[in-house]
Amino acid sequence: MSAASLRRAARESVSGLPRAFWWLWASTLVNRLGAFVATFMTLYLTLDRGYSASFAGLVVALHGLGGVVSSLVAGVMTDRLGRRPTLLAAQASTAFSVALLGFMEHPAAIAAVALLVGMTSNASRPAVAAMMADIVRPEDRVRAFALNYWAINLGFAVSATAAGLIAEYSYLAGFLGEAALTLACAVLVYVKLPESRPQQDGTGTAGGVGAAGSGEDAERTGLGTVLRDGRFMGVVGLSFLISLIFTQGSVGLPVAMGAAGFSPGDYGLVIAVNGLLIVVLQIPVTRFIEHRDPQKLLVISALLAGYGFALTAFAGPLWAWALTVCVWTLAEIVNSPTQMSLVVRLSPVHGRGRYQGVYSMSWAVAALVAPLMAGFVIDRFGAVWLWGATGVLGTVAAVGYWLLMRGLPQAGGAPEPAASGGPAAAGSAEPVRAEPVKTAPEKTAPEKAEPLAAG
């Protein structure tokens, strides 16, 4: 590919997105540059503090339990109070709790504060996803979610390498560094991001740009409505299985590498491969898959994730561990924007916060279960059995995606305008549900190519 073609592809990948999206993108990047606790908690507890893999799994599971609780609460807050207040509260409280965790000495105190960190850090996910859906046009959402995921992993690639080296000298410095950058993210949100929650006009119908009432309509879309949405809850269940696999990158993998004699710096280098590959490949791969059959993409990504981690059972030298990361990273690149776009399409506009909260809960529950699963299996049976289990989970998820997405309607119907302040201003009311997901290639949008999540 020529330099001119590369420049044209880059322009097409970033053009047409509103200014507010790029401030949200910047806040995501700053936040992920400070990622330390979730990545190095297991090594901190097992190598620095000398606790067992089971205790480390318990603490990380409590971190996940906090996320389960906050996902639902933050989803409701996102719809009722707004995206911006929820983001501010979540990020400011995360900065405080992460700094506090670095000073905890007693095991019970460490566990309690880890629960608090899980609650605060996960609370921003529904607000970020809902705001992105508000301000970006439907035809640009896969690309926008991919770009946001790219920012997450650009920050992660940098922070994983740097934090791995920092951890060899001072874990406390890592905790304080994350707190400082999270606080900077909160300030950025406060100064630069406007509220994007859809508003309701005096007639009781959706008014303004991309608005679908946030009053009575939002109240009618309660958590019970979300939980009764069978197809959406199927997506949530499959997301849990995929999350259970991917979470082993920060839970099972560091424990297994530590047991194999590798240092925190070695783990930092290996896991940084994940972020670096996403930085390099996310945008071109998203350009390639953006208008392809999402059913096939999700099935393939599930298989790559499961068997990519299963290959870890055969890893020996450091380069072999890095090679297995390459396989499941490709699955992550394909799965994340495809699944996020599917979630938005299945969500009512006026209930995006609640739907995103329940979806985020799948990752939070996985963050609760995965450490317990990894600690138990590694302590009782050995890491080889853990990697075999990931292959089974990937196969089950692939079959589930294939069954769930059969019969999904083709994309079509009235176009959905973006939220107030976005580029797709329109005076008509927005439909109650977002666009149905595409199940076949479509060539209607001239722009192609892409975060993660909520973390």
Coordinates of C-alpha atoms in Angstrom, one line a residue:
M1 CA 0.0 0.0 0.0
S2 CA 1.4 3.4 -1.0
A3 CA 1.9 6.3 1.4
A4 CA -0.9 8.2 -0.3
S5 CA -3.3 5.2 0.3
L6 CA -2.3 5.0 3.9
R7 CA -3.0 8.7 4.4
R8 CA -6.3 8.4 2.7
A9 CA -7.3 5.4 4.8
A10 CA -6.3 7.3 7.9
R11 CA -8.4 10.4 6.9
E12 CA -11.4 8.2 6.2
S13 CA -11.0 6.4 9.6
V14 CA -11.2 9.6 11.6
S15 CA -13.3 12.0 9.5
G16 CA -16.9 12.8 10.1
L17 CA -17.0 12.3 13.9
P18 CA -18.1 15.2 16.1
R19 CA -15.8 17.2 18.3
A20 CA -17.4 15.9 21.5
F21 CA -16.4 12.3 20.5
W22 CA -12.7 13.3 20.3
W23 CA -12.8 14.8 23.8
L24 CA -14.4 11.6 25.0
W25 CA -11.7 9.7 23.2
A26 CA -9.0 11.8 24.8
S27 CA -10.5 11.2 28.3
T28 CA -10.4 7.4 27.5
L29 CA -6.8 7.6 26.5
V30 CA -5.7 9.6 29.6
N31 CA -7.6 7.2 31.8
R32 CA -6.0 4.1 30.3
L33 CA -2.5 5.6 30.4
G34 CA -2.9 5.2 34.2
A35 CA -4.2 1.6 34.2
F36 CA -2.3 -0.2 36.9
V37 CA -4.6 -1.8 39.5
A38 CA -6.5 -4.1 37.3
T39 CA -3.4 -5.3 35.4
F40 CA -1.0 -5.7 38.3
M41 CA -3.3 -6.5 41.3
T42 CA -2.6 -10.3 41.1
L43 CA 1.2 -9.8 40.9
Y44 CA 1.1 -7.2 43.7
L45 CA -0.7 -9.6 46.0
T46 CA 1.3 -12.8 45.2
L47 CA 4.8 -11.5 44.6
D48 CA 5.0 -8.3 46.6
R49 CA 2.8 -9.2 49.5
G50 CA 3.3 -13.0 49.4
Y51 CA -0.4 -14.0 49.4
S52 CA -1.6 -17.2 47.7
A53 CA -3.2 -17.3 44.3
S54 CA -6.5 -18.1 45.9
F55 CA -6.4 -15.0 48.1
A56 CA -5.3 -12.9 45.1
G57 CA -8.3 -14.4 43.2
L58 CA -10.6 -13.5 46.1
V59 CA -9.5 -9.9 46.2
V60 CA -9.7 -9.4 42.4
A61 CA -13.1 -11.1 42.6
L62 CA -14.2 -8.5 45.1
H63 CA -13.0 -5.9 42.7
G64 CA -15.3 -7.5 40.1
L65 CA -18.2 -7.7 42.6
G66 CA -18.0 -3.9 43.1
G67 CA -18.3 -3.6 39.3
V68 CA -21.4 -5.8 39.3
V69 CA -23.2 -3.5 41.7
S70 CA -22.1 -0.3 40.2
S71 CA -22.9 -1.3 36.6
L72 CA -26.7 -1.4 37.4
V73 CA -26.6 1.7 39.6
A74 CA -24.5 3.7 37.1
G75 CA -26.8 2.6 34.2
V76 CA -29.8 4.1 36.0
M77 CA -27.8 7.3 36.9
T78 CA -26.7 7.7 33.3
D79 CA -30.4 7.8 32.2
R80 CA -31.7 9.8 35.1
L81 CA -28.9 12.3 36.0
G82 CA -27.1 12.4 32.7
R83 CA -23.9 11.1 31.2
R84 CA -21.6 13.9 32.4
P85 CA -22.4 13.9 36.1
T86 CA -22.1 10.1 36.2
L87 CA -18.7 10.3 34.5
L88 CA -17.5 13.0 36.9
A89 CA -18.6 11.1 40.0
A90 CA -17.1 7.8 38.9
Q91 CA -13.7 9.2 37.9
A92 CA -13.2 11.4 40.9
S93 CA -14.1 8.6 43.3
T94 CA -11.9 6.2 41.4
A95 CA -8.9 8.4 41.8
F96 CA -9.5 8.6 45.6
S97 CA -10.0 4.9 46.1
V98 CA -7.0 3.8 44.0
A99 CA -4.7 6.1 46.0
L100 CA -6.2 4.7 49.2
L101 CA -5.6 1.1 48.1
G102 CA -1.9 1.7 47.8
F103 CA -1.6 2.5 51.5
M104 CA -3.6 -0.5 52.8
E105 CA -1.7 -3.1 54.8
H106 CA -4.2 -5.4 56.5
P107 CA -5.6 -8.2 54.2
A108 CA -9.2 -7.3 55.2
A109 CA -8.5 -3.6 54.4
I110 CA -7.0 -4.5 51.0
A111 CA -10.1 -6.6 50.2
A112 CA -12.5 -3.9 51.3
V113 CA -10.8 -1.1 49.3
A114 CA -10.5 -3.4 46.3
L115 CA -14.3 -3.7 46.4
L116 CA -14.6 0.1 46.4
V117 CA -12.2 0.5 43.5
G118 CA -14.2 -2.0 41.5
M119 CA -17.4 -0.1 42.2
T120 CA -16.0 3.3 41.2
S121 CA -13.9 2.3 38.2
N122 CA -16.7 0.4 36.5
A123 CA -19.3 3.1 37.1
S124 CA -18.0 5.1 34.1
R125 CA -18.6 2.4 31.5
P126 CA -22.4 2.8 30.9
A127 CA -22.0 6.6 30.7
V128 CA -19.1 6.5 28.2
A129 CA -20.9 4.0 25.9
A130 CA -24.3 5.8 26.1
M131 CA -22.6 9.2 25.4
M132 CA -20.8 7.7 22.4
A133 CA -24.1 6.3 21.0
D134 CA -25.7 9.7 21.6
I135 CA -23.2 11.8 19.7
V136 CA -22.2 9.5 16.9
R137 CA -24.4 8.7 13.8
P138 CA -25.5 5.1 13.5
E139 CA -23.5 4.5 10.4
D140 CA -20.3 5.6 12.2
R141 CA -20.7 3.7 15.4
V142 CA -18.7 0.6 14.6
R143 CA -15.8 2.9 13.6
A144 CA -16.3 5.1 16.7
F145 CA -16.3 2.2 19.1
A146 CA -13.2 0.8 17.4
L147 CA -11.4 4.1 17.7
N148 CA -12.3 4.3 21.4
Y149 CA -11.1 0.8 21.9
W150 CA -7.9 1.8 20.0
A151 CA -7.4 4.6 22.5
I152 CA -8.0 2.1 25.4
N153 CA -5.3 -0.1 24.1
L154 CA -2.9 2.6 23.1
G155 CA -3.0 3.7 26.7
F156 CA -2.7 0.2 27.9
A157 CA 0.3 -0.7 25.8
V158 CA 2.2 2.3 27.2
S159 CA 1.0 1.8 30.8
A160 CA 1.6 -1.9 30.8
T161 CA 5.3 -1.6 29.8
A162 CA 6.0 1.4 32.1
A163 CA 4.0 0.0 35.0
G164 CA 5.7 -3.3 34.7
L165 CA 9.0 -1.6 35.3
I166 CA 7.6 0.7 38.0
A167 CA 6.2 -2.4 39.8
E168 CA 9.7 -3.9 40.2
Y169 CA 10.7 -0.9 42.3
S170 CA 7.4 0.5 43.9
Y171 CA 3.9 -0.7 43.6
L172 CA 2.8 2.4 45.6
A173 CA 4.1 4.6 42.8
G174 CA 1.9 2.7 40.3
F175 CA -1.2 3.2 42.5
L176 CA -0.6 6.9 42.9
G177 CA 0.2 7.4 39.2
E178 CA -3.1 5.8 38.3
A179 CA -5.0 8.0 40.8
A180 CA -3.4 11.2 39.3
L181 CA -4.2 10.3 35.7
T182 CA -7.8 9.3 36.6
L183 CA -8.2 12.7 38.3
A184 CA -6.9 14.4 35.2
C185 CA -9.5 12.5 33.2
A186 CA -12.3 13.8 35.5
V187 CA -11.1 17.3 35.0
L188 CA -11.1 16.9 31.2
V189 CA -14.6 15.6 31.3
Y190 CA -15.8 18.5 33.4
V191 CA -14.1 21.2 31.2
K192 CA -14.7 19.8 27.7
L193 CA -17.6 17.4 27.5
P194 CA -21.2 18.7 27.2
E195 CA -24.2 16.6 28.4
S196 CA -25.6 14.4 25.6
R197 CA -28.6 12.8 27.3
P198 CA -31.6 12.9 24.9
Q199 CA -34.2 15.5 26.0
Q200 CA -37.9 15.6 25.8
D201 CA -40.0 18.5 24.5
G202 CA -43.2 19.8 26.1
T203 CA -45.5 17.6 23.9
G204 CA -44.2 14.5 25.5
T205 CA -42.6 13.3 22.4
A206 CA -39.0 13.2 21.4
G207 CA -37.8 16.6 20.6
G208 CA -34.6 18.2 19.4
V209 CA -31.9 16.3 17.7
G210 CA -31.8 12.6 18.2
A211 CA -33.9 12.8 21.4
A212 CA -36.3 10.2 22.6
G213 CA -37.9 11.3 25.8
S214 CA -35.8 11.1 28.9
G215 CA -38.8 11.5 31.2
E216 CA -41.7 9.1 31.1
D217 CA -40.1 7.0 28.3
A218 CA -37.0 6.6 30.4
E219 CA -39.0 5.5 33.4
R220 CA -40.9 2.9 31.3
T221 CA -37.5 1.4 30.3
G222 CA -36.7 0.1 33.7
L223 CA -34.3 -2.6 34.6
G224 CA -37.1 -5.1 34.3
T225 CA -37.6 -4.2 30.7
V226 CA -34.0 -4.9 30.0
L227 CA -34.0 -8.2 31.8
R228 CA -37.1 -9.3 29.9
D229 CA -35.5 -8.5 26.5
G230 CA -34.5 -12.1 25.6
R231 CA -32.3 -11.5 22.6
F232 CA -30.4 -8.7 24.4
M233 CA -29.9 -10.8 27.5
G234 CA -28.6 -13.6 25.2
V235 CA -25.9 -11.1 24.0
V236 CA -25.2 -10.3 27.6
G237 CA -24.7 -14.0 28.5
L238 CA -22.4 -14.6 25.6
S239 CA -20.5 -11.4 26.5
F240 CA -20.0 -12.9 29.9
L241 CA -18.4 -16.1 28.4
I242 CA -16.1 -14.0 26.2
S243 CA -15.2 -11.7 29.1
L244 CA -14.4 -14.8 31.3
I245 CA -11.9 -15.8 28.7
F246 CA -10.3 -12.4 28.1
T247 CA -10.0 -11.6 31.8
Q248 CA -7.5 -14.4 32.1
G249 CA -5.1 -12.1 30.4
S250 CA -4.9 -10.1 33.7
V251 CA -5.7 -12.9 36.1
G252 CA -4.6 -16.3 35.1
L253 CA -1.7 -15.3 32.8
P254 CA 0.3 -13.3 35.4
V255 CA -0.1 -16.1 38.0
A256 CA 1.0 -18.7 35.5
M257 CA 4.0 -16.6 34.3
G258 CA 5.0 -15.9 37.9
A259 CA 4.8 -19.6 38.8
A260 CA 7.0 -20.3 35.7
G261 CA 9.7 -18.0 37.0
F262 CA 9.0 -14.8 35.0
S263 CA 9.3 -11.3 36.5
P264 CA 6.6 -8.6 36.6
G265 CA 8.6 -6.8 33.9
D266 CA 8.4 -10.0 31.7
Y267 CA 4.6 -10.1 32.2
G268 CA 4.4 -6.4 31.4
L269 CA 6.3 -6.9 28.1
V270 CA 4.1 -9.9 27.1
I271 CA 0.8 -8.3 27.9
A272 CA 1.9 -5.1 26.2
V273 CA 1.9 -7.1 22.9
N274 CA -1.9 -7.1 23.3
G275 CA -2.1 -3.4 23.4
L276 CA 0.5 -2.8 20.7
L277 CA -1.2 -5.2 18.3
I278 CA -4.5 -3.5 18.8
V279 CA -2.9 -0.1 18.2
V280 CA -1.4 -1.3 14.9
L281 CA -4.3 -3.5 13.7
Q282 CA -7.6 -2.2 15.2
I283 CA -8.3 0.5 12.6
P284 CA -7.3 -1.5 9.4
V285 CA -9.1 -4.6 10.6
T286 CA -12.2 -2.7 11.5
R287 CA -12.2 -1.1 8.0
F288 CA -12.1 -4.7 6.6
I289 CA -14.9 -6.1 8.8
E290 CA -17.2 -3.1 9.3
H291 CA -19.8 -4.1 6.8
R292 CA -19.4 -7.9 7.0
D293 CA -21.7 -10.4 8.5
P294 CA -21.6 -9.9 12.3
Q295 CA -22.7 -13.4 13.0
K296 CA -19.6 -14.9 11.3
L297 CA -17.3 -12.3 12.9
L298 CA -18.5 -13.1 16.4
V299 CA -18.3 -16.8 15.9
I300 CA -14.8 -16.6 14.6
S301 CA -13.7 -14.2 17.3
A302 CA -15.0 -16.6 20.0
L303 CA -13.1 -19.5 18.6
L304 CA -9.9 -17.4 18.3
A305 CA -10.3 -16.2 21.9
G306 CA -10.8 -19.6 23.4
Y307 CA -8.1 -21.5 21.5
G308 CA -5.7 -18.6 21.7
F309 CA -5.7 -18.8 25.4
A310 CA -5.7 -22.6 25.2
L311 CA -2.3 -22.4 23.4
T312 CA -0.8 -20.9 26.5
A313 CA -0.7 -24.5 27.9
F314 CA 2.2 -25.1 25.5
A315 CA 4.1 -21.9 26.0
G316 CA 7.7 -22.2 27.2
P317 CA 10.1 -19.4 26.4
L318 CA 9.0 -15.8 26.7
W319 CA 8.4 -15.4 22.9
A320 CA 5.9 -18.3 23.0
W321 CA 3.8 -16.6 25.7
A322 CA 3.8 -13.5 23.5
L323 CA 2.8 -15.5 20.5
T324 CA -0.3 -16.8 22.2
V325 CA -1.2 -13.2 23.1
C326 CA -1.2 -12.4 19.4
V327 CA -3.8 -15.1 18.7
W328 CA -6.4 -14.0 21.2
T329 CA -5.7 -10.3 20.6
L330 CA -6.9 -10.8 17.0
A331 CA -10.2 -12.1 18.5
E332 CA -10.4 -9.1 20.7
I333 CA -9.9 -6.7 17.8
V334 CA -12.8 -8.3 15.9
N335 CA -15.2 -9.0 18.8
S336 CA -15.1 -5.6 20.6
P337 CA -16.5 -3.1 18.0
T338 CA -18.8 -5.8 16.5
Q339 CA -20.4 -6.6 19.8
M340 CA -20.6 -3.0 21.0
S341 CA -22.4 -2.0 17.8
L342 CA -24.8 -4.9 18.2
V343 CA -25.6 -3.8 21.8
V344 CA -26.4 -0.3 20.7
R345 CA -28.6 -1.5 17.9
L346 CA -30.6 -3.6 20.3
S347 CA -31.0 -0.8 22.9
P348 CA -33.9 1.7 23.0
V349 CA -32.5 5.3 22.7
H350 CA -34.2 6.5 25.9
G351 CA -32.9 3.5 27.8
R352 CA -29.3 3.4 26.6
G353 CA -27.9 3.9 30.1
R354 CA -29.7 1.0 31.6
Y355 CA -29.0 -1.3 28.7
Q356 CA -25.3 -0.4 28.7
G357 CA -25.3 -0.9 32.5
V358 CA -26.6 -4.4 32.2
Y359 CA -24.2 -5.1 29.3
S360 CA -21.3 -3.8 31.4
M361 CA -22.4 -6.1 34.2
S362 CA -21.5 -9.1 32.0
W363 CA -17.8 -7.9 32.1
A364 CA -18.1 -7.1 35.8
V365 CA -19.5 -10.5 36.7
A366 CA -16.7 -12.1 34.6
A367 CA -14.2 -10.0 36.6
L368 CA -15.8 -11.5 39.7
V369 CA -15.9 -15.1 38.5
A370 CA -12.6 -15.3 36.5
P371 CA -10.2 -14.7 39.4
L372 CA -12.0 -17.2 41.6
M373 CA -12.0 -19.7 38.7
A374 CA -8.3 -19.1 37.9
G375 CA -7.1 -19.2 41.6
F376 CA -9.0 -22.4 42.3
V377 CA -8.0 -24.2 39.1
I378 CA -4.3 -23.2 39.3
D379 CA -4.0 -24.1 43.0
R380 CA -5.8 -27.4 42.7
F381 CA -5.1 -28.7 39.2
G382 CA -2.5 -26.5 37.5
A383 CA -2.6 -23.8 34.9
V384 CA -2.9 -26.3 32.0
W385 CA -6.4 -27.1 33.1
L386 CA -7.3 -23.4 33.1
W387 CA -6.2 -23.0 29.5
G388 CA -8.1 -26.1 28.5
A389 CA -11.2 -24.6 30.0
T390 CA -10.8 -21.4 27.9
G391 CA -10.9 -23.5 24.8
V392 CA -14.2 -25.1 25.9
L393 CA -15.7 -21.7 26.8
G394 CA -14.7 -20.3 23.4
T395 CA -16.4 -23.2 21.6
V396 CA -19.6 -22.7 23.7
A397 CA -19.7 -19.0 22.9
A398 CA -19.2 -19.6 19.2
V399 CA -22.2 -21.9 19.1
G400 CA -24.2 -19.4 21.1
Y401 CA -23.5 -16.5 18.7
W402 CA -24.4 -18.7 15.7
L403 CA -27.7 -19.6 17.3
L404 CA -28.6 -16.2 18.7
M405 CA -28.0 -14.3 15.5
R406 CA -30.0 -16.5 13.2
G407 CA -33.1 -14.6 12.0
L408 CA -31.9 -11.1 13.1
P409 CA -33.5 -8.6 10.6
Q410 CA -31.5 -6.8 8.0
A411 CA -30.6 -3.2 8.8
G412 CA -33.0 -0.7 7.4
G413 CA -35.9 1.6 8.3
A414 CA -35.7 5.3 9.1
P415 CA -32.3 6.7 9.8
E416 CA -31.5 7.5 13.4
P417 CA -30.3 11.0 14.0
A418 CA -27.5 11.7 16.4
A419 CA -28.0 13.3 19.8
S420 CA -28.0 17.0 20.4
G421 CA -24.7 18.6 19.4
G422 CA -23.8 15.7 16.9
P423 CA -23.3 16.1 13.3
A424 CA -26.5 14.5 12.1
A425 CA -29.0 17.1 13.3
A426 CA -32.6 16.4 12.4
G427 CA -35.9 17.7 13.6
S428 CA -37.8 14.4 13.5
A429 CA -38.3 12.2 16.5
E430 CA -36.0 9.2 16.9
P431 CA -37.5 5.7 16.8
V432 CA -38.0 3.9 20.1
R433 CA -35.5 1.3 19.3
A434 CA -32.2 1.7 17.6
E435 CA -31.5 0.1 14.2
P436 CA -31.6 -3.7 14.0
V437 CA -28.3 -5.3 13.5
K438 CA -27.0 -6.1 10.1
T439 CA -26.6 -9.8 9.2
A440 CA -25.1 -9.4 5.8
P441 CA -22.5 -7.1 4.1
E442 CA -23.8 -3.7 3.3
K443 CA -22.2 -0.9 1.2
T444 CA -24.1 2.2 2.1
A445 CA -21.6 4.1 4.2
P446 CA -18.6 5.6 2.4
E447 CA -16.5 5.7 5.6
K448 CA -15.0 2.6 7.2
A449 CA -12.9 1.5 10.1
E450 CA -12.6 2.1 14.4
P451 CA -11.7 0.8 22.9
L452 CA -13.2 -1.1 24.4
A453 CA -14.9 -1.0 27.4
A454 CA -15.6 -0.1 30.5
G455 CA -13.5 -0.9 31.8

